Amino acid sequence: MNSGNRGKYVLPKWSALLVLLSLTAFSLAASAPPKSAPAKSAAPSKPAAASHAPAQHSAPAQHAGGTSHAGTTGHTATTGHTAATGHTATTGHTAPAGHTATTGHTAAAGANRGGAAGGNRGAATGANRGGAAGGNRGAATGANRGAAAGANRTAGNRSVSHTPAGSRNVSLKGGGSASVRKDGSVRSVDRNGMHIEHGVHGGRTVVGTHNGARVVNTGRHGGYVQRSYVSRGGHSYYSRTYYDHGVYRSGVYRGYYYGGYHYYGYYPGAFYGAGFYGWGYNPWASPVAWGVGLWGWGGSPWFGFYGGWWNPYPVYAGPAFWLTDYLIAANLQAAYAAQSEAAAGDGGGGGGGGGDAPAAAPASGQVALTPEVKQAIADEVKAQLAQQQAEAGQAAGASGAAPAAAPANASAAEVPPALDPARRTFVIDSDLSVVANGQECGLTAGDVITRLTDTPDADNMVNASVSASKKSDCGAGQTVAVKVDDLQEMQNHFAEKLNDGLGELAKKQGTSGMPKAPDTSTKPSDVPPPPPDQTAAKTLQDQQAAADQTEGQVKQEIAGSASGAQ
């Protein structure tokens, strides 16, 4: 009886206990936070040659000023996302191989990974993983925001002086004005529609108009003449004829009108196929060694001169890095030639002649052009390749179309490339004088600046940080004001030299260990350049003579007013 009763009541008791335990477990599971699904990243188009450590840190969502920054070097994150190893995260999107994400400036999947054996890693932790210490890191309103290390901070919004301390403005009797340095030398003259500017290193630039053409002299032996060319697809295009030491060349520039100012952006005269641009954008399967001998730089005076400024990559993980060194070399060659010419006594005329012999760059070892800054330049190369690939597709669709008259408001609200929020890094293409902390200083070809602000001030200038500079130039880290026109010309030069580099790359692909490329043939753009204007040399010469005469008059007037004041 007792045994039967035990068996009768034990089972219900255990059943009740099991039900109670089940309800408890279900309640605990329901209160636990849900697990997030892992962020997806695009599969690399090619396997990376070397493994990378997984990202372990995520950056803060934003710094003051609204610009996103990366955290520890080599680790990338945007709001709510952390980049996978070797990838750059944007706001929930990753670019497929050969394409760009969101705003078109995020590295392609698998690209920019640095290759094997340290190739193109820049000798810095995390370099080549998505931008230089904050560059190309997927900012919410556009990638490639950080550029050089430490740049693009909120300090860029502060007011920056445009004139050096001690300088003065003089109103001229015949109309116009002049800016005079504290040592009495003429800094600039504006008179009769002509702007004359003397650089701190002694060169002279003259800008004016002649018979409706824009005429720009950059020295006794060079400059360009720009004329209206055609209108197509609602945009105005202009032809430029460059003249330099007896050599002519022509190019096409697309017009922009923004904020009450006209700008002119380089437009290629021919395009490669989409496959070649994609090949140039993505990494190679294995890094390629390409020493100084293959470059042909050995024994060149300029190369030895800048030995402490820049080191070429020992190996190249992809064409973009090869093109980066090509661009840097082209700018340094131009800087060496300009300084040598100035040292020889040809500073551009008009009292700006002469100059000290160029001082050699610091000795090899710790180079001034750091791996982070080089990476920022490489990111710009990749962004430009993506842009040219897009332009090639647009040009192909527009080819054969009849020229159309541009509407009166064409490009009225279109931001020029120099002010594109996704483009921050600029390589100086010629001597430039700026003011830092009230003191005038110079930048020369090959120096690198990072644009900090997007909206020009009343003088059509924006703030920039000096990312890398040579010994005799403005110090790195200085904040300076730069004319938007000057930035646009830097961007134009960058795009043009990149085109030249693509031509060299097309010739050398498949040789000396470099992989073969897809079809390297080109097709004329929808706006091919016209033949050079053979009257350009005479036009430039006439402008030089007019500038000399104007400056002579201005100097006499300034000297007279100074003596009268005494």
Short mmCIF file of C-alpha atoms in Angstrom, two decimals, residues 73-495:
data_model
loop_
_atom_site.label_atom_id
_atom_site.label_comp_id
_atom_site.label_asym_id
_atom_site.label_seq_id
_atom_site.Cartn_x
_atom_site.Cartn_y
_atom_site.Cartn_z
CA THR A 73 46.71 52.94 -36.32
CA GLY A 74 45.71 49.95 -38.38
CA HIS A 75 42.24 49.66 -36.88
CA THR A 76 39.26 51.16 -38.61
CA ALA A 77 35.71 51.77 -37.56
CA THR A 78 32.74 53.93 -38.34
CA THR A 79 29.66 54.49 -36.26
CA GLY A 80 28.53 51.15 -35.03
CA HIS A 81 30.90 49.16 -37.19
CA THR A 82 34.36 47.74 -36.81
CA ALA A 83 36.43 46.99 -39.89
CA ALA A 84 37.44 43.43 -40.55
CA THR A 85 41.13 42.67 -40.94
CA GLY A 86 42.58 44.63 -43.86
CA HIS A 87 39.23 46.11 -44.82
CA THR A 88 37.74 49.56 -44.45
CA ALA A 89 34.26 49.83 -43.01
CA THR A 90 31.80 52.43 -44.23
CA THR A 91 28.27 52.95 -43.05
CA GLY A 92 27.25 49.41 -43.71
CA HIS A 93 28.73 49.01 -47.18
CA THR A 94 31.88 47.46 -48.54
CA ALA A 95 33.06 47.99 -52.09
CA PRO A 96 33.26 45.00 -54.41
CA ALA A 97 36.55 44.29 -56.11
CA GLY A 98 37.48 47.02 -58.54
CA HIS A 99 34.76 49.36 -57.35
CA THR A 100 34.33 51.93 -54.66
CA ALA A 101 31.90 52.12 -51.79
CA THR A 102 29.31 54.74 -50.90
CA THR A 103 31.07 57.91 -52.14
CA GLY A 104 33.47 56.09 -54.38
CA HIS A 105 36.60 56.37 -52.25
CA THR A 106 36.75 53.28 -50.09
CA ALA A 107 39.37 50.71 -50.96
CA ALA A 108 38.27 47.73 -53.00
CA ALA A 109 37.97 44.40 -51.31
CA GLY A 110 41.39 42.95 -50.79
CA ALA A 111 43.10 46.05 -52.11
CA ASN A 112 45.74 48.05 -50.28
CA ARG A 113 46.77 45.20 -48.03
CA GLY A 114 50.46 45.69 -48.27
CA GLY A 115 51.60 42.51 -49.98
CA ALA A 116 54.04 40.00 -48.55
CA ALA A 117 57.32 40.47 -46.73
CA GLY A 118 56.38 43.97 -45.65
CA GLY A 119 55.74 45.15 -49.19
CA ASN A 120 54.02 48.53 -49.22
CA ARG A 121 53.29 48.34 -45.51
CA GLY A 122 55.13 51.61 -45.10
CA ALA A 123 57.15 50.34 -42.13
CA ALA A 124 54.39 51.60 -39.86
CA THR A 125 51.90 49.65 -37.81
CA GLY A 126 48.75 49.16 -39.78
CA ALA A 127 49.90 51.16 -42.82
CA ASN A 128 48.27 50.24 -46.12
CA ARG A 129 45.21 48.92 -44.33
CA GLY A 130 42.79 51.56 -45.37
CA GLY A 131 44.54 54.88 -45.18
CA ALA A 132 47.16 56.83 -43.29
CA ALA A 133 46.29 57.12 -39.62
CA GLY A 134 42.75 58.13 -40.36
CA GLY A 135 42.79 58.46 -44.16
CA ASN A 136 40.25 56.60 -46.30
CA ARG A 137 38.52 55.35 -43.20
CA GLY A 138 34.89 55.59 -44.12
CA ALA A 139 33.71 58.86 -42.64
CA ALA A 140 29.93 59.12 -42.57
CA THR A 141 29.83 61.78 -45.31
CA GLY A 142 32.66 60.43 -47.45
CA ALA A 143 35.69 58.23 -47.24
CA ASN A 144 39.32 59.33 -47.27
CA ARG A 145 38.69 61.97 -44.62
CA GLY A 146 41.74 61.74 -42.41
CA ALA A 147 44.57 61.71 -44.97
CA ALA A 148 47.91 62.45 -43.29
CA ALA A 149 48.39 61.54 -39.67
CA GLY A 150 46.81 63.97 -37.28
CA ALA A 151 45.24 66.17 -39.96
CA ASN A 152 41.64 67.18 -40.53
CA ARG A 153 41.02 68.13 -36.90
CA THR A 154 38.65 70.73 -35.56
CA ALA A 155 41.46 73.29 -35.38
CA GLY A 156 41.10 73.67 -39.13
CA ASN A 157 38.03 75.84 -38.63
CA ARG A 158 39.85 78.62 -36.81
CA SER A 159 40.76 81.86 -38.55
CA VAL A 160 44.15 81.73 -40.29
CA SER A 161 46.04 84.86 -41.31
CA HIS A 162 46.37 85.48 -45.04
CA THR A 163 49.10 88.12 -44.86
CA PRO A 164 52.46 88.00 -43.05
CA ALA A 165 53.06 90.21 -40.03
CA GLY A 166 54.57 93.58 -40.91
CA SER A 167 53.28 93.64 -44.49
CA ARG A 168 51.11 96.52 -45.69
CA ASN A 169 48.62 97.22 -48.46
CA VAL A 170 49.17 100.26 -50.66
CA SER A 171 46.48 101.90 -52.81
CA LEU A 172 48.03 102.91 -56.13
CA LYS A 173 47.43 106.33 -57.69
CA GLY A 174 46.53 104.93 -61.09
CA GLY A 175 44.13 102.43 -59.57
CA GLY A 176 44.72 99.03 -58.09
CA SER A 177 46.67 97.98 -55.02
CA ALA A 178 49.92 96.36 -53.94
CA SER A 179 51.00 94.29 -50.97
CA VAL A 180 54.46 95.13 -49.64
CA ARG A 181 56.49 92.95 -47.28
CA LYS A 182 58.07 94.45 -44.19
CA ASP A 183 61.47 94.42 -45.94
CA GLY A 184 60.02 96.67 -48.67
CA SER A 185 59.81 94.03 -51.40
CA VAL A 186 56.64 93.67 -53.45
CA ARG A 187 54.56 90.66 -52.49
CA SER A 188 51.69 91.17 -54.97
CA VAL A 189 50.16 93.70 -57.34
CA ASP A 190 46.60 93.95 -58.65
CA ARG A 191 46.23 96.43 -61.47
CA ASN A 192 44.47 96.72 -64.84
CA GLY A 193 42.94 93.24 -64.49
CA MET A 194 46.35 91.64 -63.92
CA HIS A 195 47.49 89.88 -60.72
CA ILE A 196 51.24 89.64 -60.09
CA GLU A 197 52.52 87.58 -57.18
CA HIS A 198 56.07 87.02 -55.93
CA GLY A 199 56.79 83.85 -53.99
CA VAL A 200 58.89 83.72 -50.87
CA HIS A 201 61.48 81.72 -52.85
CA GLY A 202 61.68 84.40 -55.55
CA GLY A 203 59.48 83.08 -58.37
CA ARG A 204 56.77 85.18 -60.01
CA THR A 205 53.28 84.26 -61.23
CA VAL A 206 51.24 86.56 -63.45
CA VAL A 207 47.54 85.99 -64.16
CA GLY A 208 45.47 88.09 -66.55
CA THR A 209 43.30 88.07 -69.65
CA HIS A 210 44.15 88.82 -73.27
CA ASN A 211 41.55 88.90 -76.05
CA GLY A 212 39.19 86.82 -73.92
CA ALA A 213 41.81 84.20 -73.04
CA ARG A 214 43.06 83.46 -69.53
CA VAL A 215 46.85 83.87 -69.53
CA VAL A 216 49.00 82.49 -66.71
CA ASN A 217 52.77 83.04 -66.60
CA THR A 218 54.75 80.89 -64.18
CA GLY A 219 58.17 82.23 -65.17
CA ARG A 220 60.22 83.52 -68.03
CA HIS A 221 60.00 80.22 -69.87
CA GLY A 222 56.59 78.81 -69.06
CA GLY A 223 52.88 79.24 -68.60
CA TYR A 224 49.61 78.56 -70.37
CA VAL A 225 46.88 80.21 -72.40
CA GLN A 226 43.31 79.02 -71.79
CA ARG A 227 40.36 79.59 -74.13
CA SER A 228 36.72 78.51 -74.28
CA TYR A 229 36.47 75.29 -76.28
CA VAL A 230 33.13 73.44 -76.44
CA SER A 231 30.00 72.74 -74.42
CA ARG A 232 28.88 69.16 -74.05
CA GLY A 233 26.35 67.45 -71.81
CA GLY A 234 25.56 70.69 -70.01
CA HIS A 235 29.20 71.40 -69.14
CA SER A 236 31.65 73.93 -70.54
CA TYR A 237 35.13 72.79 -71.54
CA TYR A 238 38.25 74.87 -72.05
CA SER A 239 41.44 74.23 -73.97
CA ARG A 240 44.84 75.01 -72.53
CA THR A 241 48.08 75.37 -74.43
CA TYR A 242 51.11 75.02 -72.20
CA TYR A 243 54.44 76.44 -73.28
CA ASP A 244 57.62 75.51 -71.42
CA HIS A 245 61.15 76.14 -72.66
CA GLY A 246 60.09 75.99 -76.31
CA VAL A 247 57.78 72.97 -76.00
CA TYR A 248 54.01 73.11 -76.60
CA ARG A 249 51.32 70.77 -75.31
CA SER A 250 47.56 71.08 -75.05
CA GLY A 251 44.89 69.77 -72.71
CA VAL A 252 41.19 70.03 -71.89
CA TYR A 253 39.71 71.36 -68.66
CA ARG A 254 36.11 71.15 -67.53
CA GLY A 255 34.54 74.29 -66.09
CA TYR A 256 32.95 74.54 -62.65
CA TYR A 257 31.14 77.52 -61.19
CA TYR A 258 30.78 77.38 -57.43
CA GLY A 259 30.30 80.03 -54.79
CA GLY A 260 30.69 82.83 -57.32
CA TYR A 261 34.05 81.60 -58.66
CA HIS A 262 35.11 79.76 -61.78
CA TYR A 263 37.31 76.66 -61.52
CA TYR A 264 38.82 74.42 -64.16
CA GLY A 265 39.35 70.68 -63.66
CA TYR A 266 41.60 68.47 -65.79
CA TYR A 267 39.71 66.24 -68.22
CA PRO A 268 41.60 63.36 -69.89
CA GLY A 269 41.91 63.47 -73.66
CA ALA A 270 41.70 59.67 -73.84
CA PHE A 271 40.50 56.85 -71.61
CA TYR A 272 41.56 53.26 -71.00
CA GLY A 273 39.08 50.43 -70.72
CA ALA A 274 37.41 49.69 -67.40
CA GLY A 275 39.49 46.52 -67.02
CA PHE A 276 42.79 48.41 -67.04
CA TYR A 277 41.61 50.89 -64.40
CA GLY A 278 40.42 47.97 -62.25
CA TRP A 279 43.79 46.27 -62.72
CA GLY A 280 45.51 49.45 -61.59
CA TYR A 281 43.25 49.70 -58.55
CA ASN A 282 43.48 46.15 -57.20
CA PRO A 283 46.51 44.35 -55.70
CA TRP A 284 48.67 41.86 -57.54
CA ALA A 285 48.68 38.21 -56.49
CA SER A 286 52.33 38.57 -55.41
CA PRO A 287 54.37 41.70 -54.65
CA VAL A 288 56.71 42.93 -57.37
CA ALA A 289 60.25 44.16 -56.71
CA TRP A 290 61.06 47.21 -58.81
CA GLY A 291 64.32 48.80 -57.80
CA VAL A 292 65.90 52.13 -58.65
CA GLY A 293 67.63 50.51 -61.63
CA LEU A 294 64.32 49.60 -63.25
CA TRP A 295 63.01 53.07 -62.53
CA GLY A 296 66.08 54.58 -64.18
CA TRP A 297 66.73 56.99 -61.32
CA GLY A 298 70.19 55.76 -60.38
CA GLY A 299 72.78 58.52 -60.75
CA SER A 300 70.16 61.23 -61.30
CA PRO A 301 71.09 64.41 -59.38
CA TRP A 302 67.53 64.98 -58.16
CA PHE A 303 67.31 61.46 -56.73
CA GLY A 304 70.44 61.84 -54.64
CA PHE A 305 69.39 65.33 -53.63
CA TYR A 306 66.13 64.10 -52.10
CA GLY A 307 67.57 60.95 -50.55
CA GLY A 308 66.51 62.00 -47.06
CA TRP A 309 63.06 63.12 -48.11
CA TRP A 310 61.50 60.00 -49.56
CA ASN A 311 62.17 56.29 -49.94
CA PRO A 312 60.54 54.37 -52.80
CA TYR A 313 58.70 51.22 -51.75
CA PRO A 314 61.03 48.18 -51.76
CA VAL A 315 58.30 46.09 -53.39
CA TYR A 316 54.89 46.91 -54.84
CA ALA A 317 51.75 45.09 -53.74
CA GLY A 318 49.82 46.57 -56.65
CA PRO A 319 49.91 49.17 -59.44
CA ALA A 320 48.49 51.94 -57.22
CA PHE A 321 51.65 51.93 -55.12
CA TRP A 322 53.87 51.89 -58.21
CA LEU A 323 51.92 54.91 -59.46
CA THR A 324 52.37 56.61 -56.08
CA ASP A 325 56.15 56.51 -56.40
CA TYR A 326 55.90 57.61 -60.03
CA LEU A 327 53.91 60.71 -58.96
CA ILE A 328 56.24 61.56 -56.09
CA ALA A 329 59.27 61.25 -58.33
CA ALA A 330 57.71 63.47 -61.00
CA ASN A 331 57.03 66.22 -58.45
CA LEU A 332 60.51 66.03 -56.96
CA GLN A 333 62.09 66.25 -60.40
CA ALA A 334 60.02 69.38 -61.05
CA ALA A 335 61.04 70.86 -57.68
CA TYR A 336 64.72 70.20 -58.35
CA ALA A 337 64.52 71.79 -61.81
CA ALA A 338 62.70 74.87 -60.48
CA GLN A 339 65.15 75.41 -57.61
CA SER A 340 68.14 74.92 -59.89
CA GLU A 341 66.75 77.47 -62.34
CA ALA A 342 66.09 79.96 -59.53
CA ALA A 343 69.60 79.44 -58.16
CA ALA A 344 70.97 80.20 -61.62
CA GLY A 345 69.35 83.63 -61.43
CA ASP A 346 66.08 83.14 -63.31
CA GLY A 347 63.36 83.75 -60.75
CA GLY A 348 60.67 84.79 -63.20
CA GLY A 349 61.61 88.41 -63.84
CA GLY A 350 60.19 91.62 -62.53
CA GLY A 351 62.54 91.93 -59.59
CA GLY A 352 61.84 88.43 -58.35
CA GLY A 353 64.96 86.95 -59.86
CA GLY A 354 67.63 85.09 -58.09
CA GLY A 355 67.46 82.74 -55.20
CA ASP A 356 69.63 80.70 -52.91
CA ALA A 357 70.94 77.38 -54.13
CA PRO A 358 68.59 74.63 -52.96
CA ALA A 359 69.54 72.99 -49.71
CA ALA A 360 69.76 69.23 -49.80
CA ALA A 361 67.14 67.18 -48.06
CA PRO A 362 68.04 65.65 -44.70
CA ALA A 363 70.34 62.65 -44.74
CA SER A 364 68.83 59.25 -45.38
CA GLY A 365 67.39 57.43 -42.42
CA GLN A 366 64.24 58.90 -40.92
CA VAL A 367 62.69 60.36 -44.09
CA ALA A 368 60.38 63.34 -43.94
CA LEU A 369 57.75 61.76 -46.18
CA THR A 370 56.47 59.22 -43.68
CA PRO A 371 54.75 55.94 -44.57
CA GLU A 372 51.46 57.39 -43.32
CA VAL A 373 51.65 60.37 -45.66
CA LYS A 374 52.70 58.13 -48.56
CA GLN A 375 49.67 55.97 -47.82
CA ALA A 376 47.44 59.05 -47.98
CA ILE A 377 48.87 59.78 -51.45
CA ALA A 378 48.27 56.16 -52.48
CA ASP A 379 44.65 56.50 -51.35
CA GLU A 380 44.29 59.55 -53.61
CA VAL A 381 45.75 57.52 -56.49
CA LYS A 382 43.10 54.87 -55.95
CA ALA A 383 40.33 57.45 -55.70
CA GLN A 384 41.50 59.07 -58.93
CA LEU A 385 41.61 55.70 -60.71
CA ALA A 386 38.03 55.05 -59.64
CA GLN A 387 36.99 58.49 -60.84
CA GLN A 388 38.66 58.09 -64.23
CA GLN A 389 37.03 54.69 -64.61
CA ALA A 390 33.64 56.32 -64.01
CA GLU A 391 34.46 59.17 -66.40
CA ALA A 392 35.51 56.66 -69.05
CA GLY A 393 32.08 55.03 -68.83
CA GLN A 394 30.32 58.38 -69.05
CA ALA A 395 32.47 59.45 -72.00
CA ALA A 396 31.71 56.18 -73.81
CA GLY A 397 28.01 56.85 -73.41
CA ALA A 398 28.38 60.44 -74.62
CA SER A 399 30.66 59.71 -77.58
CA GLY A 400 29.16 60.63 -80.90
CA ALA A 401 26.70 63.05 -79.36
CA ALA A 402 26.53 66.45 -80.95
CA PRO A 403 27.88 69.35 -78.87
CA ALA A 404 25.09 71.03 -76.93
CA ALA A 405 24.85 74.55 -75.68
CA ALA A 406 25.42 74.67 -71.94
CA PRO A 407 22.51 75.99 -69.91
CA ALA A 408 23.07 79.31 -68.18
CA ASN A 409 23.17 77.64 -64.76
CA ALA A 410 25.32 74.62 -65.78
CA SER A 411 27.40 73.32 -62.87
CA ALA A 412 26.18 76.27 -60.78
CA ALA A 413 26.01 74.16 -57.64
CA GLU A 414 28.59 71.53 -58.52
CA VAL A 415 31.54 71.35 -56.15
CA PRO A 416 34.91 71.45 -57.96
CA PRO A 417 37.30 68.54 -57.30
CA ALA A 418 39.46 70.72 -55.03
CA LEU A 419 36.54 71.06 -52.58
CA ASP A 420 35.22 67.51 -52.82
CA PRO A 421 34.65 66.52 -49.15
CA ALA A 422 36.06 63.08 -49.89
CA ARG A 423 39.38 64.47 -51.21
CA ARG A 424 41.76 65.76 -48.57
CA THR A 425 45.36 65.10 -49.60
CA PHE A 426 47.12 67.42 -52.06
CA VAL A 427 50.67 67.23 -53.39
CA ILE A 428 52.25 70.63 -54.07
CA ASP A 429 53.02 70.93 -57.79
CA SER A 430 54.95 74.22 -57.88
CA ASP A 431 56.32 76.87 -55.50
CA LEU A 432 53.62 78.21 -53.21
CA SER A 433 53.86 80.97 -50.60
CA VAL A 434 51.59 80.80 -47.55
CA VAL A 435 51.42 82.30 -44.05
CA ALA A 436 51.86 80.22 -40.91
CA ASN A 437 51.57 81.84 -37.47
CA GLY A 438 51.91 85.26 -39.03
CA GLN A 439 55.14 84.41 -40.85
CA GLU A 440 55.43 83.84 -44.59
CA CYS A 441 56.91 80.52 -45.63
CA GLY A 442 57.14 78.51 -48.82
CA LEU A 443 56.06 75.10 -50.02
CA THR A 444 57.72 73.41 -52.98
CA ALA A 445 56.77 70.63 -55.40
CA GLY A 446 56.51 67.33 -53.58
CA ASP A 447 55.39 68.76 -50.23
CA VAL A 448 52.03 67.45 -49.01
CA ILE A 449 49.14 69.30 -47.40
CA THR A 450 45.79 68.14 -46.06
CA ARG A 451 42.72 70.31 -46.57
CA LEU A 452 40.91 70.90 -43.27
CA THR A 453 37.92 73.04 -44.21
CA ASP A 454 35.39 72.65 -46.99
CA THR A 455 33.88 76.12 -47.24
CA PRO A 456 36.04 78.93 -48.69
CA ASP A 457 36.23 82.18 -46.73
CA ALA A 458 35.64 85.67 -48.11
CA ASP A 459 39.03 85.58 -49.85
CA ASN A 460 38.22 82.22 -51.47
CA MET A 461 40.69 80.39 -49.24
CA VAL A 462 40.45 77.25 -47.13
CA ASN A 463 42.58 76.00 -44.26
CA ALA A 464 45.09 73.20 -44.69
CA SER A 465 47.62 71.41 -42.55
CA VAL A 466 51.19 70.85 -43.74
CA SER A 467 51.52 67.06 -43.66
CA ALA A 468 55.08 66.79 -45.00
CA SER A 469 57.59 69.42 -46.05
CA LYS A 470 61.26 69.80 -46.83
CA LYS A 471 63.84 71.38 -44.55
CA SER A 472 63.61 74.91 -45.98
CA ASP A 473 59.79 74.90 -46.35
CA CYS A 474 56.88 75.50 -43.95
CA GLY A 475 57.13 73.19 -40.96
CA ALA A 476 55.00 70.06 -40.83
CA GLY A 477 51.92 70.47 -38.65
CA GLN A 478 51.46 74.17 -39.42
CA THR A 479 47.96 75.34 -40.35
CA VAL A 480 47.91 77.62 -43.39
CA ALA A 481 45.34 79.26 -45.66
CA VAL A 482 45.46 78.16 -49.31
CA LYS A 483 43.62 79.55 -52.32
CA VAL A 484 41.07 77.16 -53.77
CA ASP A 485 42.47 77.95 -57.23
CA ASP A 486 45.88 76.70 -56.10
CA LEU A 487 44.35 73.52 -54.67
CA GLN A 488 42.54 72.91 -57.94
CA GLU A 489 45.76 73.27 -59.92
CA MET A 490 47.43 70.77 -57.58
CA GLN A 491 44.60 68.33 -58.20
CA ASN A 492 44.84 68.95 -61.95
CA HIS A 493 48.56 68.26 -61.93
CA PHE A 494 48.00 65.11 -59.86
CA ALA A 495 45.41 63.79 -62.33
#
